[in-house]
mmCIF file of C-alpha atoms in Angstrom:
data_model
loop_
_atom_site.group_PDB
_atom_site.id
_atom_site.type_symbol
_atom_site.label_atom_id
_atom_site.label_comp_id
_atom_site.label_asym_id
_atom_site.label_seq_id
_atom_site.Cartn_x
_atom_site.Cartn_y
_atom_site.Cartn_z
ATOM 1 C CA MET A 12 -3.294 -35.481 9.203
ATOM 2 C CA SER A 13 -2.890 -32.979 11.882
ATOM 3 C CA ASN A 14 -4.444 -29.532 11.436
ATOM 4 C CA ILE A 15 -0.678 -27.978 10.662
ATOM 5 C CA GLU A 16 0.088 -30.795 8.355
ATOM 6 C CA ILE A 17 -3.769 -30.561 6.081
ATOM 7 C CA ILE A 18 -3.388 -26.173 6.126
ATOM 8 C CA LYS A 19 0.791 -26.944 5.076
ATOM 9 C CA GLY A 20 -0.952 -28.612 2.126
ATOM 10 C CA LEU A 21 -3.802 -26.167 1.482
ATOM 11 C CA TYR A 22 -1.734 -23.232 1.121
ATOM 12 C CA GLN A 23 0.276 -25.822 -1.300
ATOM 13 C CA ALA A 24 -3.078 -26.195 -3.433
ATOM 14 C CA PHE A 25 -2.770 -22.101 -3.373
ATOM 15 C CA GLU A 26 0.226 -21.993 -4.980
ATOM 16 C CA GLN A 27 -0.144 -24.592 -7.178
ATOM 17 C CA GLY A 28 -3.976 -23.020 -7.828
ATOM 18 C CA ASP A 29 -5.315 -26.163 -7.087
ATOM 19 C CA MET A 30 -8.474 -25.605 -6.568
ATOM 20 C CA PRO A 31 -10.743 -29.031 -6.554
ATOM 21 C CA SER A 32 -7.994 -29.535 -3.399
ATOM 22 C CA ILE A 33 -8.837 -25.927 -2.001
ATOM 23 C CA LEU A 34 -12.621 -26.394 -2.135
ATOM 24 C CA ASP A 35 -11.714 -30.010 -1.048
ATOM 25 C CA VAL A 36 -10.069 -29.084 2.326
ATOM 26 C CA LEU A 37 -12.956 -26.037 3.170
ATOM 27 C CA ASP A 38 -16.432 -27.587 4.493
ATOM 28 C CA PRO A 39 -19.231 -26.192 1.773
ATOM 29 C CA ASN A 40 -20.762 -24.077 4.523
ATOM 30 C CA VAL A 41 -17.260 -22.286 5.491
ATOM 31 C CA GLU A 42 -16.827 -18.996 6.977
ATOM 32 C CA TRP A 43 -14.527 -16.656 4.975
ATOM 33 C CA ILE A 44 -13.771 -13.239 6.661
ATOM 34 C CA GLU A 45 -11.491 -11.080 4.392
ATOM 35 C CA SER A 46 -10.383 -7.779 6.363
ATOM 36 C CA GLU A 47 -12.350 -5.115 5.963
ATOM 37 C CA GLY A 48 -11.229 -2.069 3.276
ATOM 38 C CA ILE A 49 -10.049 -3.768 0.809
ATOM 39 C CA PRO A 50 -11.646 -4.611 -2.178
ATOM 40 C CA TYR A 51 -12.720 -8.363 -1.928
ATOM 41 C CA GLY A 52 -12.861 -7.530 2.057
ATOM 42 C CA GLY A 53 -16.336 -8.811 4.146
ATOM 43 C CA THR A 54 -17.389 -12.457 5.300
ATOM 44 C CA PHE A 55 -18.139 -14.921 2.238
ATOM 45 C CA ILE A 56 -20.814 -18.235 3.239
ATOM 46 C CA GLY A 57 -19.565 -21.441 1.006
ATOM 47 C CA HIS A 58 -17.461 -22.148 -1.881
ATOM 48 C CA GLU A 59 -19.123 -20.535 -4.655
ATOM 49 C CA ALA A 60 -19.359 -17.012 -2.622
ATOM 50 C CA ILE A 61 -15.759 -17.693 -1.815
ATOM 51 C CA VAL A 62 -14.823 -18.689 -5.865
ATOM 52 C CA ASN A 63 -16.746 -15.826 -6.589
ATOM 53 C CA GLY A 64 -15.989 -13.137 -4.397
ATOM 54 C CA VAL A 65 -12.389 -13.987 -3.533
ATOM 55 C CA PHE A 66 -10.446 -16.427 -5.367
ATOM 56 C CA GLN A 67 -11.410 -14.816 -9.173
ATOM 57 C CA LYS A 68 -10.685 -11.426 -8.128
ATOM 58 C CA ILE A 69 -7.454 -11.732 -6.926
ATOM 59 C CA GLY A 70 -6.440 -13.880 -9.723
ATOM 60 C CA ALA A 71 -8.312 -11.465 -12.061
ATOM 61 C CA GLU A 72 -6.872 -7.988 -10.662
ATOM 62 C CA TRP A 73 -3.431 -9.573 -9.709
ATOM 63 C CA ASP A 74 0.044 -10.532 -10.888
ATOM 64 C CA ASN A 75 2.179 -12.506 -9.456
ATOM 65 C CA PHE A 76 -0.339 -12.517 -6.201
ATOM 66 C CA GLN A 77 1.300 -14.956 -3.620
ATOM 67 C CA ALA A 78 0.165 -15.577 0.252
ATOM 68 C CA HIS A 79 3.638 -16.619 1.719
ATOM 69 C CA VAL A 80 3.655 -17.897 5.410
ATOM 70 C CA ASP A 81 6.597 -18.075 7.468
ATOM 71 C CA GLU A 82 4.859 -19.927 10.566
ATOM 72 C CA PHE A 83 2.359 -21.915 11.579
ATOM 73 C CA LEU A 84 1.371 -22.314 14.791
ATOM 74 C CA ASP A 85 -0.722 -24.696 16.444
ATOM 75 C CA ALA A 86 -3.757 -23.737 18.604
ATOM 76 C CA GLY A 87 -5.982 -27.072 19.241
ATOM 77 C CA ASP A 88 -8.495 -26.404 16.764
ATOM 78 C CA SER A 89 -7.124 -23.463 15.399
ATOM 79 C CA VAL A 90 -4.046 -22.787 12.789
ATOM 80 C CA ILE A 91 -2.702 -19.451 12.924
ATOM 81 C CA THR A 92 -0.113 -18.756 9.836
ATOM 82 C CA LEU A 93 1.357 -15.723 10.288
ATOM 83 C CA GLY A 94 3.218 -14.472 7.115
ATOM 84 C CA PHE A 95 2.192 -11.615 4.106
ATOM 85 C CA ASP A 96 0.297 -11.665 1.139
ATOM 86 C CA SER A 97 2.379 -10.208 -2.435
ATOM 87 C CA GLY A 98 2.015 -9.531 -5.921
ATOM 88 C CA THR A 99 1.049 -6.683 -8.051
ATOM 89 C CA TYR A 100 -2.015 -5.090 -8.868
ATOM 90 C CA LYS A 101 -3.083 -5.106 -12.534
ATOM 91 C CA ALA A 102 -4.980 -1.776 -12.724
ATOM 92 C CA THR A 103 -2.164 0.289 -11.468
ATOM 93 C CA GLY A 104 0.930 -1.752 -11.549
ATOM 94 C CA LYS A 105 1.985 -1.318 -8.095
ATOM 95 C CA SER A 106 3.568 -4.202 -5.995
ATOM 96 C CA MET A 107 2.694 -4.503 -2.808
ATOM 97 C CA GLN A 108 3.755 -6.655 0.662
ATOM 98 C CA ALA A 109 1.704 -6.655 3.329
ATOM 99 C CA PRO A 110 2.233 -8.223 6.577
ATOM 100 C CA THR A 111 -0.701 -10.951 7.545
ATOM 101 C CA ALA A 112 -1.752 -13.088 9.856
ATOM 102 C CA SER A 113 -4.836 -15.916 9.553
ATOM 103 C CA VAL A 114 -6.680 -18.268 11.726
ATOM 104 C CA TRP A 115 -7.927 -21.187 10.506
ATOM 105 C CA THR A 116 -10.676 -23.581 12.684
ATOM 106 C CA LEU A 117 -11.087 -27.003 11.697
ATOM 107 C CA ARG A 118 -13.316 -29.450 12.490
ATOM 108 C CA ASN A 119 -13.171 -33.225 11.151
ATOM 109 C CA GLY A 120 -9.969 -32.000 9.236
ATOM 110 C CA LYS A 121 -12.202 -29.544 6.811
ATOM 111 C CA VAL A 122 -11.335 -25.901 7.418
ATOM 112 C CA VAL A 123 -15.331 -24.339 8.963
ATOM 113 C CA LYS A 124 -13.741 -21.031 9.209
ATOM 114 C CA PHE A 125 -10.756 -18.776 7.597
ATOM 115 C CA VAL A 126 -10.145 -15.092 9.463
ATOM 116 C CA GLN A 127 -7.484 -13.153 7.493
ATOM 117 C CA TYR A 128 -5.669 -9.554 9.178
ATOM 118 C CA ILE A 129 -3.315 -8.374 6.885
ATOM 119 C CA ASP A 130 -2.207 -4.625 6.730
ATOM 120 C CA THR A 131 -5.141 -2.908 4.669
ATOM 121 C CA LEU A 132 -2.687 0.092 3.682
ATOM 122 C CA LYS A 133 -0.320 -1.707 2.099
ATOM 123 C CA VAL A 134 -3.135 -3.331 -0.067
ATOM 124 C CA VAL A 135 -5.148 0.348 -0.599
ATOM 125 C CA GLN A 136 -1.992 1.723 -1.474
ATOM 126 C CA ALA A 137 -1.195 -1.073 -4.401
ATOM 127 C CA VAL A 138 -4.788 -0.689 -5.576
ATOM 128 C CA SER A 139 -5.083 3.637 -5.685
ATOM 129 C CA GLY A 140 -4.144 4.592 -8.917
#
């Protein structure tokens, strides 16, 4: 399976909320970097840190959160995705659609590093009351 096919499958698992399939693709010591300036921004290492610091917070704080990918780009050991995240922040009722670019680095079929670049202003506008 190509790196692009692996990442496409990962996004399908995200869409279905299939946590076992998501974690299966992530190396146990994966480095996950969310853009600073958003509520769950920062660097998270390993499955537990990512689930608790990112995935559960998104699930608890957003309605209809989705990561849309318009383009998958092959960059050798990495896959670059271009698209946008969307959802409605529960506490404010404000919706957002924020452009994103992400870099997924893979080794032996597992994601070892994820770096997100997102329009943080769009996110902050949605979470600000």
